[in-house]
Coordinates of C-alpha atoms and ligand atoms in Angstrom, one line a residue:
Chain A
X25 CA -84.3 151.0 76.5
X26 CA -86.2 152.2 73.8
X27 CA -86.6 155.4 74.9
X28 CA -82.5 156.0 74.3
X29 CA -82.7 155.1 70.3
X30 CA -84.3 158.7 69.3
X31 CA -81.0 159.9 71.2
X32 CA -78.5 160.1 68.3
X33 CA -80.9 161.8 66.0
X34 CA -81.6 164.2 68.2
X35 CA -77.6 164.8 68.5
X36 CA -77.5 165.2 64.8
X37 CA -80.4 167.6 64.4
X38 CA -78.8 169.4 67.4
X39 CA -75.0 169.3 65.6
X40 CA -76.4 170.2 62.3
X41 CA -78.1 173.4 64.2
X42 CA -75.5 174.3 65.8
X43 CA -73.4 174.2 62.4
X44 CA -76.1 176.4 60.8
X45 CA -75.8 178.7 63.7
X46 CA -71.8 178.8 63.5
X47 CA -72.1 179.6 59.5
X48 CA -74.7 182.5 60.2
X49 CA -72.0 183.8 62.5
X50 CA -69.3 183.4 60.5
X51 CA -70.9 184.9 57.8
X52 CA -72.3 188.5 59.7
X53 CA -68.8 189.0 61.1
X54 CA -67.3 188.6 57.7
X55 CA -69.9 190.9 56.3
X56 CA -68.9 193.2 59.4
X57 CA -66.0 193.2 58.6
X58 CA -66.0 194.0 55.2
X59 CA -68.7 197.0 55.7
X60 CA -65.9 198.2 58.2
X61 CA -63.4 197.7 55.6
X62 CA -65.3 199.6 53.2
X63 CA -65.9 202.1 55.4
X64 CA -62.4 202.3 56.1
X65 CA -61.4 203.1 52.5
X66 CA -64.0 205.5 51.8
X67 CA -62.2 207.3 54.6
X68 CA -59.1 207.3 53.7
X69 CA -59.9 208.2 50.4
X70 CA -62.1 211.8 51.3
X71 CA -58.9 212.8 53.2
X72 CA -56.7 212.1 50.4
X73 CA -59.3 213.8 48.4
X74 CA -59.6 216.6 50.5
X75 CA -56.1 217.7 51.0
X76 CA -53.4 218.4 48.4
X77 CA -51.5 217.5 45.9
X78 CA -54.4 216.5 43.6
X79 CA -53.5 214.9 40.7
X80 CA -55.3 216.7 38.2
X81 CA -53.9 215.5 34.8
X82 CA -55.2 212.2 36.0
X83 CA -58.2 213.1 37.5
X84 CA -59.4 215.0 33.9
X85 CA -57.9 211.6 32.0
X86 CA -60.6 209.9 34.3
X87 CA -63.6 212.5 33.6
X88 CA -62.4 212.0 29.7
X89 CA -62.9 208.2 30.3
X90 CA -66.0 208.0 32.6
X91 CA -68.3 211.1 31.6
X92 CA -67.4 212.0 28.0
X93 CA -67.0 208.1 26.9
X94 CA -70.6 207.5 28.4
X95 CA -72.2 210.5 26.9
X96 CA -73.1 208.4 23.5
X97 CA -74.5 205.8 26.1
X98 CA -76.8 208.3 27.8
X99 CA -77.9 209.8 24.7
X100 CA -79.0 206.8 23.4
X101 CA -80.5 205.3 26.5
X102 CA -82.6 208.7 27.5
X103 CA -83.8 209.0 24.1
X104 CA -85.0 205.9 24.3
X105 CA -86.4 206.0 27.7
X106 CA -88.0 209.5 27.1
X107 CA -89.7 208.3 23.6
X108 CA -91.6 205.3 25.7
X109 CA -92.2 207.0 28.9
X110 CA -94.1 209.2 25.9
X111 CA -95.8 206.4 24.7
X112 CA -96.5 204.6 28.0
X113 CA -97.5 208.1 29.6
X114 CA -99.5 209.3 26.4
X115 CA -101.4 205.8 26.8
X116 CA -102.2 206.0 30.2
X117 CA -103.1 209.9 30.7
X118 CA -105.6 209.6 27.8
X119 CA -107.3 207.2 29.7
X120 CA -108.6 209.7 32.0
X121 CA -108.6 212.4 29.5
X122 CA -105.8 214.2 30.8
X123 CA -102.9 214.1 28.2
X124 CA -102.2 217.1 28.5
X125 CA -100.5 216.6 31.2
X126 CA -97.9 214.3 29.1
X127 CA -95.1 217.4 29.4
X128 CA -94.7 217.4 33.3
X129 CA -95.2 213.4 33.5
X130 CA -92.5 212.5 31.5
X131 CA -90.1 215.6 32.8
X132 CA -91.0 214.7 36.4
X133 CA -90.5 211.2 36.0
X134 CA -86.8 211.6 34.1
X135 CA -85.8 214.2 36.2
X136 CA -86.8 213.0 40.1
X137 CA -86.3 208.9 38.9
X138 CA -85.7 207.7 35.8
X139 CA -82.8 210.1 34.8
X140 CA -80.4 209.4 37.9
X141 CA -80.9 206.0 38.4
X142 CA -80.6 204.7 34.5
X143 CA -77.9 206.9 33.8
X144 CA -76.1 205.7 37.0
X145 CA -76.7 202.1 36.1
X146 CA -75.5 202.9 32.7
X147 CA -72.0 204.4 34.1
X148 CA -71.4 201.7 36.8
X149 CA -72.1 199.2 33.5
X150 CA -69.6 201.1 31.3
X151 CA -67.1 202.9 33.4
X152 CA -67.3 201.4 36.6
X153 CA -66.7 198.0 35.7
X154 CA -63.6 199.2 33.9
X155 CA -62.7 200.9 36.8
X156 CA -62.5 198.1 38.7
X157 CA -60.6 195.6 35.9
X158 CA -58.1 198.3 35.7
X159 CA -57.5 198.7 39.3
X160 CA -57.7 194.9 39.9
X161 CA -54.8 194.1 37.0
X162 CA -52.8 197.0 38.6
X163 CA -53.0 195.1 42.4
X164 CA -52.6 191.4 40.9
X165 CA -49.8 192.9 38.9
X166 CA -48.0 194.2 41.5
X167 CA -48.3 197.6 39.9
X168 CA -49.9 199.1 43.4
X169 CA -47.0 198.0 45.2
X170 CA -44.9 198.9 42.9
X171 CA -46.5 202.6 43.2
X172 CA -46.2 202.2 47.2
X173 CA -42.7 201.4 47.0
X174 CA -41.9 204.7 45.5
X175 CA -43.6 206.1 48.3
X176 CA -46.5 207.5 46.4
X177 CA -49.8 206.7 48.0
X178 CA -51.9 204.6 45.6
X179 CA -55.4 206.3 47.1
X180 CA -54.0 209.4 45.6
X181 CA -52.9 207.9 42.1
X182 CA -56.0 205.3 41.8
X183 CA -59.0 206.2 44.2
X184 CA -59.1 209.8 44.1
X185 CA -59.4 210.8 40.5
X186 CA -61.9 207.6 40.0
X187 CA -64.0 209.4 42.9
X188 CA -63.9 212.9 42.2
X189 CA -64.6 212.2 38.4
X190 CA -67.6 210.2 39.5
X191 CA -68.8 212.6 41.4
X192 CA -68.1 215.5 38.4
X193 CA -69.8 213.4 35.8
X194 CA -72.2 211.5 36.7
X195 CA -74.6 214.2 37.5
X196 CA -73.8 216.3 34.4
X197 CA -74.3 213.0 32.8
X198 CA -78.0 212.8 34.2
X199 CA -78.5 216.1 32.8
X200 CA -78.0 215.5 29.8
X201 CA -79.9 212.3 30.1
X202 CA -83.1 214.3 31.2
X203 CA -83.0 216.8 28.5
X204 CA -82.9 214.0 26.2
X205 CA -85.4 211.8 27.4
X206 CA -87.8 215.0 27.5
X207 CA -87.3 215.6 23.7
X208 CA -87.5 212.3 22.9
X209 CA -90.9 212.1 24.9
X210 CA -91.9 215.6 22.9
X211 CA -90.8 213.8 19.7
X212 CA -93.2 210.8 20.4
X213 CA -95.7 213.0 22.1
X214 CA -96.2 215.9 19.7
X215 CA -94.5 214.5 16.4
X216 CA -96.4 211.3 16.4
X217 CA -99.3 211.2 18.6
X218 CA -100.3 214.7 17.4
X219 CA -99.8 216.6 20.7
X220 CA -99.8 220.4 20.6
X221 CA -96.0 221.5 21.1
X222 CA -97.0 225.1 23.4
X223 CA -99.2 222.0 25.7
X224 CA -96.3 220.0 25.7
X225 CA -93.3 222.7 27.2
X226 CA -96.2 224.9 29.0
X227 CA -97.7 222.5 31.2
X228 CA -94.1 221.2 32.0
X229 CA -93.0 224.8 32.6
X230 CA -95.9 224.7 35.4
X231 CA -95.4 221.6 37.1
X232 CA -91.7 221.2 37.4
X233 CA -90.0 222.9 40.4
X234 CA -86.2 223.8 40.6
X235 CA -86.9 221.3 44.0
X236 CA -87.4 218.4 41.7
X237 CA -84.6 219.1 39.6
X238 CA -82.1 219.5 42.6
X239 CA -83.3 216.2 44.6
X240 CA -82.8 214.3 41.2
X241 CA -79.4 215.9 40.7
X242 CA -78.8 214.9 44.8
X243 CA -79.9 211.8 44.2
X244 CA -77.4 211.1 41.1
X245 CA -74.5 213.0 43.2
X246 CA -74.9 210.3 45.8
X247 CA -75.3 207.6 43.2
X248 CA -72.1 209.1 41.5
X249 CA -69.9 208.4 45.0
X250 CA -71.9 205.1 45.6
X251 CA -70.5 204.1 42.1
X252 CA -66.7 205.2 42.4
X253 CA -66.2 203.9 46.2
X254 CA -67.7 200.0 45.3
X255 CA -65.8 200.0 42.2
X256 CA -62.8 201.0 43.1
X257 CA -63.1 199.0 46.6
X258 CA -63.5 195.8 44.9
X259 CA -60.3 196.7 42.4
X260 CA -58.6 197.6 44.9
X261 CA -59.3 194.8 47.1
X262 CA -58.6 192.2 44.6
X263 CA -56.9 189.0 45.6
X264 CA -57.9 189.9 49.2
X265 CA -61.8 188.8 49.1
X266 CA -61.6 187.4 45.4
X267 CA -58.7 184.8 44.3
X268 CA -55.8 185.9 42.5
X269 CA -55.0 185.8 39.2
X270 CA -57.3 186.8 35.9
X271 CA -60.5 184.9 37.2
X272 CA -60.0 186.8 40.8
X273 CA -59.9 190.3 38.2
X274 CA -63.2 189.0 36.7
X275 CA -65.1 188.0 40.1
X276 CA -64.3 191.6 41.3
X277 CA -65.8 193.4 38.3
X278 CA -69.4 190.6 38.4
X279 CA -69.1 192.1 42.4
X280 CA -68.8 195.5 41.8
X281 CA -71.6 195.9 39.2
X282 CA -73.8 193.8 41.0
X283 CA -73.6 195.6 44.3
X284 CA -73.3 199.2 43.2
X285 CA -76.5 198.2 41.0
X286 CA -78.3 196.8 44.3
X287 CA -76.8 199.7 46.0
X288 CA -78.2 202.7 43.9
X289 CA -81.6 201.3 43.9
X290 CA -81.9 200.4 47.6
X291 CA -79.9 203.8 48.1
X292 CA -82.6 205.3 45.9
X293 CA -85.5 204.4 47.7
X294 CA -84.0 205.5 50.9
X295 CA -83.6 209.1 49.6
X296 CA -87.0 209.0 47.6
X297 CA -88.2 208.1 51.1
X298 CA -86.9 210.8 53.0
X299 CA -87.2 213.6 50.6
X300 CA -91.0 213.4 50.8
Chain B
X19 CA -29.2 197.6 57.6
X20 CA -31.6 195.1 57.8
X21 CA -32.5 193.2 60.3
X22 CA -35.0 190.2 60.0
X23 CA -36.1 188.7 63.3
X24 CA -37.8 185.3 63.5
X25 CA -40.6 186.1 61.2
X26 CA -43.6 183.7 60.4
X27 CA -45.6 184.2 58.3
X28 CA -49.3 181.8 57.2
X29 CA -51.4 182.0 54.0
X30 CA -54.2 180.4 55.3
X31 CA -53.2 176.5 56.0
X32 CA -50.0 177.0 54.6
X33 CA -47.0 178.3 57.1
X34 CA -44.7 179.5 54.2
X35 CA -42.6 181.2 56.8
X36 CA -40.9 179.7 60.5
X37 CA -38.8 182.0 62.0
X38 CA -36.6 183.5 59.6
X39 CA -33.8 185.5 60.6
X40 CA -30.7 187.0 58.8
X41 CA -28.8 190.6 58.7
X42 CA -28.1 192.5 55.9
X43 CA -24.9 194.7 57.4
X44 CA -24.8 198.3 56.2
X45 CA -23.7 198.7 52.9
X46 CA -23.3 195.2 52.2
X47 CA -25.1 192.6 49.4
X48 CA -27.1 189.5 51.0
X49 CA -27.6 186.9 48.2
X50 CA -31.0 185.1 49.2
X51 CA -30.9 181.4 47.8
X52 CA -33.6 178.8 47.9
X53 CA -36.0 176.6 45.8
X54 CA -38.8 178.2 44.0
X55 CA -41.6 178.4 45.7
X56 CA -40.0 178.2 49.0
X57 CA -40.9 182.0 50.4
X58 CA -38.2 184.4 48.9
X59 CA -40.6 186.6 47.6
X60 CA -42.6 186.5 50.4
X61 CA -39.8 187.2 52.6
X62 CA -38.6 190.6 50.2
X63 CA -42.4 192.1 50.5
X64 CA -42.0 191.7 54.4
X65 CA -38.9 193.6 54.4
X66 CA -40.4 196.1 52.0
X67 CA -43.5 196.5 54.2
X68 CA -46.0 194.9 51.6
X69 CA -47.0 192.4 53.9
X70 CA -47.2 192.1 57.8
X71 CA -45.4 189.0 59.5
X72 CA -47.8 187.0 61.8
X73 CA -45.2 186.8 64.0
X74 CA -41.5 188.1 64.7
X75 CA -40.1 191.9 63.1
X76 CA -38.3 193.4 60.7
X77 CA -36.1 196.5 61.7
X78 CA -34.9 198.7 58.7
X79 CA -31.9 201.1 60.2
X80 CA -33.3 200.5 64.1
X81 CA -36.7 201.1 63.1
X82 CA -39.6 198.7 63.5
X83 CA -41.4 198.4 60.4
X84 CA -44.2 196.9 61.7
X85 CA -44.9 199.8 64.5
X86 CA -45.4 202.0 61.6
X87 CA -47.8 202.7 59.7
X88 CA -49.7 205.7 57.1
X89 CA -47.4 208.5 56.5
X90 CA -44.3 207.6 58.2
X91 CA -44.1 204.2 56.7
X92 CA -44.4 205.7 53.2
X93 CA -41.1 207.8 54.5
X94 CA -39.4 205.0 55.1
X95 CA -40.0 202.9 51.8
X96 CA -39.6 205.6 50.0
X97 CA -36.3 204.9 50.5
X98 CA -36.5 201.5 48.9
X99 CA -35.6 200.5 45.3
X100 CA -37.8 197.2 44.4
X101 CA -37.6 195.2 41.6
X102 CA -40.5 193.1 41.3
X103 CA -40.1 189.1 39.9
X104 CA -42.7 190.1 37.2
X105 CA -41.5 193.5 36.6
X106 CA -44.4 195.4 37.6
X107 CA -44.1 198.4 35.3
X108 CA -47.2 200.6 34.6
X109 CA -49.0 198.9 32.0
X110 CA -50.5 202.5 30.5
X111 CA -47.2 203.6 30.1
X112 CA -44.6 203.6 28.0
X113 CA -40.9 202.4 29.3
X114 CA -39.5 205.7 28.9
X115 CA -42.6 207.1 31.0
X116 CA -42.1 203.9 33.6
X117 CA -38.4 205.1 34.0
X118 CA -39.6 208.5 34.5
X119 CA -42.2 208.5 36.6
X120 CA -40.5 208.5 40.3
X121 CA -38.5 211.5 39.2
X122 CA -41.5 213.0 37.6
X123 CA -43.2 212.9 40.7
X124 CA -40.5 213.1 43.4
X125 CA -38.1 215.8 42.2
X126 CA -38.0 218.9 41.1
X127 CA -35.9 217.7 37.7
X128 CA -37.0 219.8 34.1
X129 CA -38.0 217.5 31.4
X130 CA -34.8 217.8 29.6
X131 CA -33.1 216.7 32.8
X132 CA -35.1 213.8 33.3
X133 CA -35.0 212.9 29.8
X134 CA -30.9 213.1 29.6
X135 CA -31.1 210.6 32.9
X136 CA -33.7 208.3 31.9
X137 CA -31.8 207.5 28.9
X138 CA -28.5 207.6 30.1
X139 CA -30.2 205.1 32.6
X140 CA -31.9 203.0 29.9
X141 CA -28.3 202.5 28.0
X142 CA -27.1 200.9 31.1
X143 CA -29.6 198.1 30.6
X144 CA -29.6 198.0 27.3
X145 CA -32.9 199.4 26.2
X146 CA -32.2 202.5 23.8
X147 CA -34.9 202.2 21.0
X148 CA -37.2 200.1 23.1
X149 CA -38.2 203.5 25.1
X150 CA -41.8 204.5 23.3
X151 CA -42.7 200.6 23.8
X152 CA -45.5 200.2 26.0
X153 CA -44.7 197.3 28.3
X154 CA -47.2 194.8 26.7
X155 CA -45.3 195.3 23.6
X156 CA -41.8 193.9 24.6
X157 CA -40.0 190.9 25.9
X158 CA -40.2 189.6 29.7
X159 CA -35.8 190.4 29.5
X160 CA -37.0 193.7 28.6
X161 CA -39.4 194.7 31.2
X162 CA -37.2 193.2 33.8
X163 CA -34.4 195.7 32.6
X164 CA -36.7 198.7 32.5
X165 CA -38.0 197.7 35.9
X166 CA -34.4 197.8 36.8
X167 CA -33.7 200.8 35.6
X168 CA -36.9 202.3 37.3
X169 CA -35.7 200.7 40.9
X170 CA -31.8 202.2 40.3
X171 CA -33.1 205.7 39.1
X172 CA -33.6 207.2 42.3
X173 CA -30.4 205.8 43.4
X174 CA -31.8 204.1 47.0
X175 CA -30.6 203.4 50.5
X176 CA -31.7 200.0 50.2
X177 CA -32.3 197.5 47.1
X178 CA -34.4 194.5 47.2
X179 CA -33.7 192.4 43.9
X180 CA -36.4 189.8 43.1
X181 CA -34.7 187.8 40.3
X182 CA -33.4 190.1 38.6
X183 CA -31.6 187.8 36.0
X184 CA -34.1 185.1 35.5
X185 CA -35.5 185.0 32.2
X186 CA -32.1 186.9 30.5
X187 CA -29.9 185.4 28.2
X188 CA -26.7 184.6 29.8
X189 CA -25.1 187.5 28.6
X190 CA -27.8 189.9 29.4
X191 CA -27.6 188.1 32.7
X192 CA -23.8 188.9 33.4
X193 CA -24.3 192.2 32.7
X194 CA -27.3 192.9 34.7
X195 CA -25.1 191.6 37.6
X196 CA -22.3 193.9 36.6
X197 CA -24.5 196.8 36.2
X198 CA -26.0 195.7 39.9
X199 CA -22.3 195.6 41.3
X200 CA -21.4 199.1 39.4
X201 CA -24.5 200.8 41.6
X202 CA -23.4 199.3 44.2
X203 CA -20.1 200.5 44.3
X204 CA -21.4 204.2 43.2
X205 CA -23.9 204.9 45.7
X206 CA -23.1 201.9 48.3
X207 CA -26.9 200.8 48.8
X208 CA -27.7 197.6 51.2
X209 CA -29.1 195.0 49.0
X210 CA -30.9 191.4 48.7
X211 CA -30.6 189.7 45.7
X212 CA -32.7 187.0 45.5
X213 CA -31.5 184.7 42.5
X214 CA -30.8 181.0 41.2
X215 CA -27.6 182.3 39.5
X216 CA -25.5 180.6 42.4
X217 CA -21.8 180.6 41.5
X218 CA -22.0 184.2 39.6
X219 CA -23.5 186.5 42.1
X220 CA -21.1 185.3 44.6
X221 CA -18.8 187.4 43.4
X222 CA -20.8 190.3 43.9
X223 CA -21.8 189.2 47.2
X224 CA -21.0 189.8 50.6
X225 CA -23.3 186.8 52.5
X226 CA -25.5 184.3 51.5
X227 CA -28.6 183.0 53.3
X228 CA -30.3 179.6 51.9
X229 CA -33.5 179.4 52.2
X230 CA -35.1 176.1 53.2
X231 CA -38.7 175.2 54.0
X232 CA -39.3 177.9 55.9
X233 CA -35.9 178.6 58.3
X234 CA -32.4 180.3 57.0
X235 CA -30.5 176.5 56.9
X236 CA -27.3 178.7 56.1
X237 CA -25.8 181.8 56.8
X238 CA -22.3 183.0 56.3
X239 CA -20.1 184.3 53.2
X240 CA -20.3 182.9 49.7
X241 CA -16.5 180.8 49.9
X242 CA -18.4 179.2 53.6
X243 CA -21.5 178.0 51.7
X244 CA -19.0 176.5 48.4
X245 CA -16.8 174.9 50.9
X246 CA -20.4 173.5 53.0
X247 CA -20.7 169.8 53.4
X248 CA -23.9 169.5 54.8
X249 CA -26.1 167.2 52.7
X250 CA -29.0 169.9 51.9
X251 CA -26.9 172.5 51.2
X252 CA -24.4 170.3 48.9
X253 CA -26.6 169.1 46.1
X254 CA -28.3 172.6 45.8
X255 CA -24.8 174.4 45.1
X256 CA -23.6 171.4 43.1
X257 CA -26.3 171.2 40.8
X258 CA -26.2 174.8 40.0
X259 CA -22.9 174.5 39.6
X260 CA -23.2 171.9 37.3
X261 CA -26.2 172.9 35.9
X262 CA -27.9 169.8 36.5
X263 CA -31.5 169.3 37.6
X264 CA -30.7 166.2 39.4
X265 CA -32.5 167.6 42.7
X266 CA -35.9 168.1 41.1
X267 CA -36.1 165.3 38.4
X268 CA -36.0 163.2 41.7
X269 CA -39.5 161.7 42.8
X270 CA -40.8 163.2 45.7
Ligands
ADP29 N1 -50.7 186.6 48.7 C1 -50.5 185.5 48.8 N2 -51.7 184.5 48.7 C2 -51.1 183.4 49.4 N3 -50.1 182.6 49.5 C3 -49.1 183.3 48.6 C4 -48.9 184.7 48.1 N4 -47.7 185.0 48.1 C5 -47.2 184.0 48.4 N5 -47.7 182.5 48.8 C6 -47.5 181.6 48.9 O1 -45.8 181.6 49.5 C7 -45.3 180.9 49.0 C8 -44.0 181.3 48.5 O2 -43.9 182.3 47.5 P1 -43.0 182.9 46.9 O3 -42.3 183.4 48.0 O4 -43.3 183.6 45.5 O5 -41.8 182.0 46.2 P2 -40.5 181.8 46.1 O6 -39.4 181.6 47.0 O7 -40.4 181.1 44.3 O8 -40.5 183.4 45.4 C9 -45.9 179.6 47.4 O9 -46.0 178.5 48.2 C10 -46.8 180.9 47.3 O10 -48.0 180.2 46.9
MG30 MG1 -40.7 184.6 43.9

């Protein structure tokens, strides 16, 4: 009869394995459901964005909030990123005796990579989080329901202005970031490390193509869509995927910032690899 | 007319509604009463199409709300006025802008006409002088009155009031009920009032429904419920009329 002894252990192992598989399935199903939900949300928003009427006043307000009020942050981060690139680039390039190429190096890194990514991350942190919080609070205090009951489409009033504002503002902020960053690099390379100013800008003009600039702006346009999509979605469905109340809003905000930051970096990789 | 047919609703494991049915005839007002947390607000949200029942139907003038979606649903509920339990004013706007909002967005009235109409509505709810304040700067009772003004300003066909007088002093509460009554006489909406104002509200309603443990325990006229000898209904009416809270202080 001793051969029967391991049987309970076997059963327990089997059960826990089954549980694991069930959990796995449950989680995947939930994720797929959520992804579908996000897709539908984006589809509805796009439909509303492309059909009149457009709420111009709300759009301008969001452009002011997402774009204009982010300029100082973008200015600061742009300047320091450019300055750091100036130091690091000079340091690296001078090892190969090619410090004359500091200009194009700074410009290309900024325009193609750092500019779009860092400004998108800054906008996520500064504006995206508060968009989520604002929409989330409107959800839990039933203001969204009140809007619907007036026969007005919440997508049109809350979501579309944010999405359009992001699509308009993020590329523009990126452009500001790039320009400020290039001048930051100039400050370090020319004013501090003694490069010739003509070399810095001259080489830059030779090596930076229009294609690099459009690539960078295309990236930032993509990031603008990602930020507004994720942040609006998380706010709009506060209480569905997270709890109600202050805790629900704070959870939604955190999730929005984390998810859009991760998505920005992942999508950046895909865009870069397809552009090669 | 509103026809609620056997609606069931659960949130997670908690079954809140277990087959609720009642009618509100065209142009009449129903008082929906019941203990706190028994699902009265949930019923109103079903009627307004904000929640979908797990089972059952809500008919508004013969249209099944659960079969409508998108634009059609929006067109139907547009003719609703809803007073939310916590007001649900837009906190980014002043009281005045809140009340003016439906007019600005949905009518072609000019700013002067809107101003006139809004001020006369705010006057009715006693909010003149506070119209430039934001919702966060006024008391809960004032938020509720502003919200009532916003709900009534479009002269809706169907009005749903979620506790219009809770949190108000008795005098204001009385005047709010009088305002609801006069609006009803003026534009004859079909309405539901969720309330704890047990004897007072009976003078302005035509029907009463008592919700208890997820079902409608009583449906009838105000005089019938006052005379009822049912062991569950009687203490409810009695406690309310005597201002006692015996029912609630008993253990369990
Ligand atoms: N969106 C929701 N999610 C989960 N539970 C809810 C939700 N809305 C209401 N409930 C639950 O339904 C019950 C009835 O709530 P409600 O209708 O607000 O009560 P009342 O009769 O006081 O208005 C409560 O127990 C509440 O916890
Ligand atoms: Mg309630």
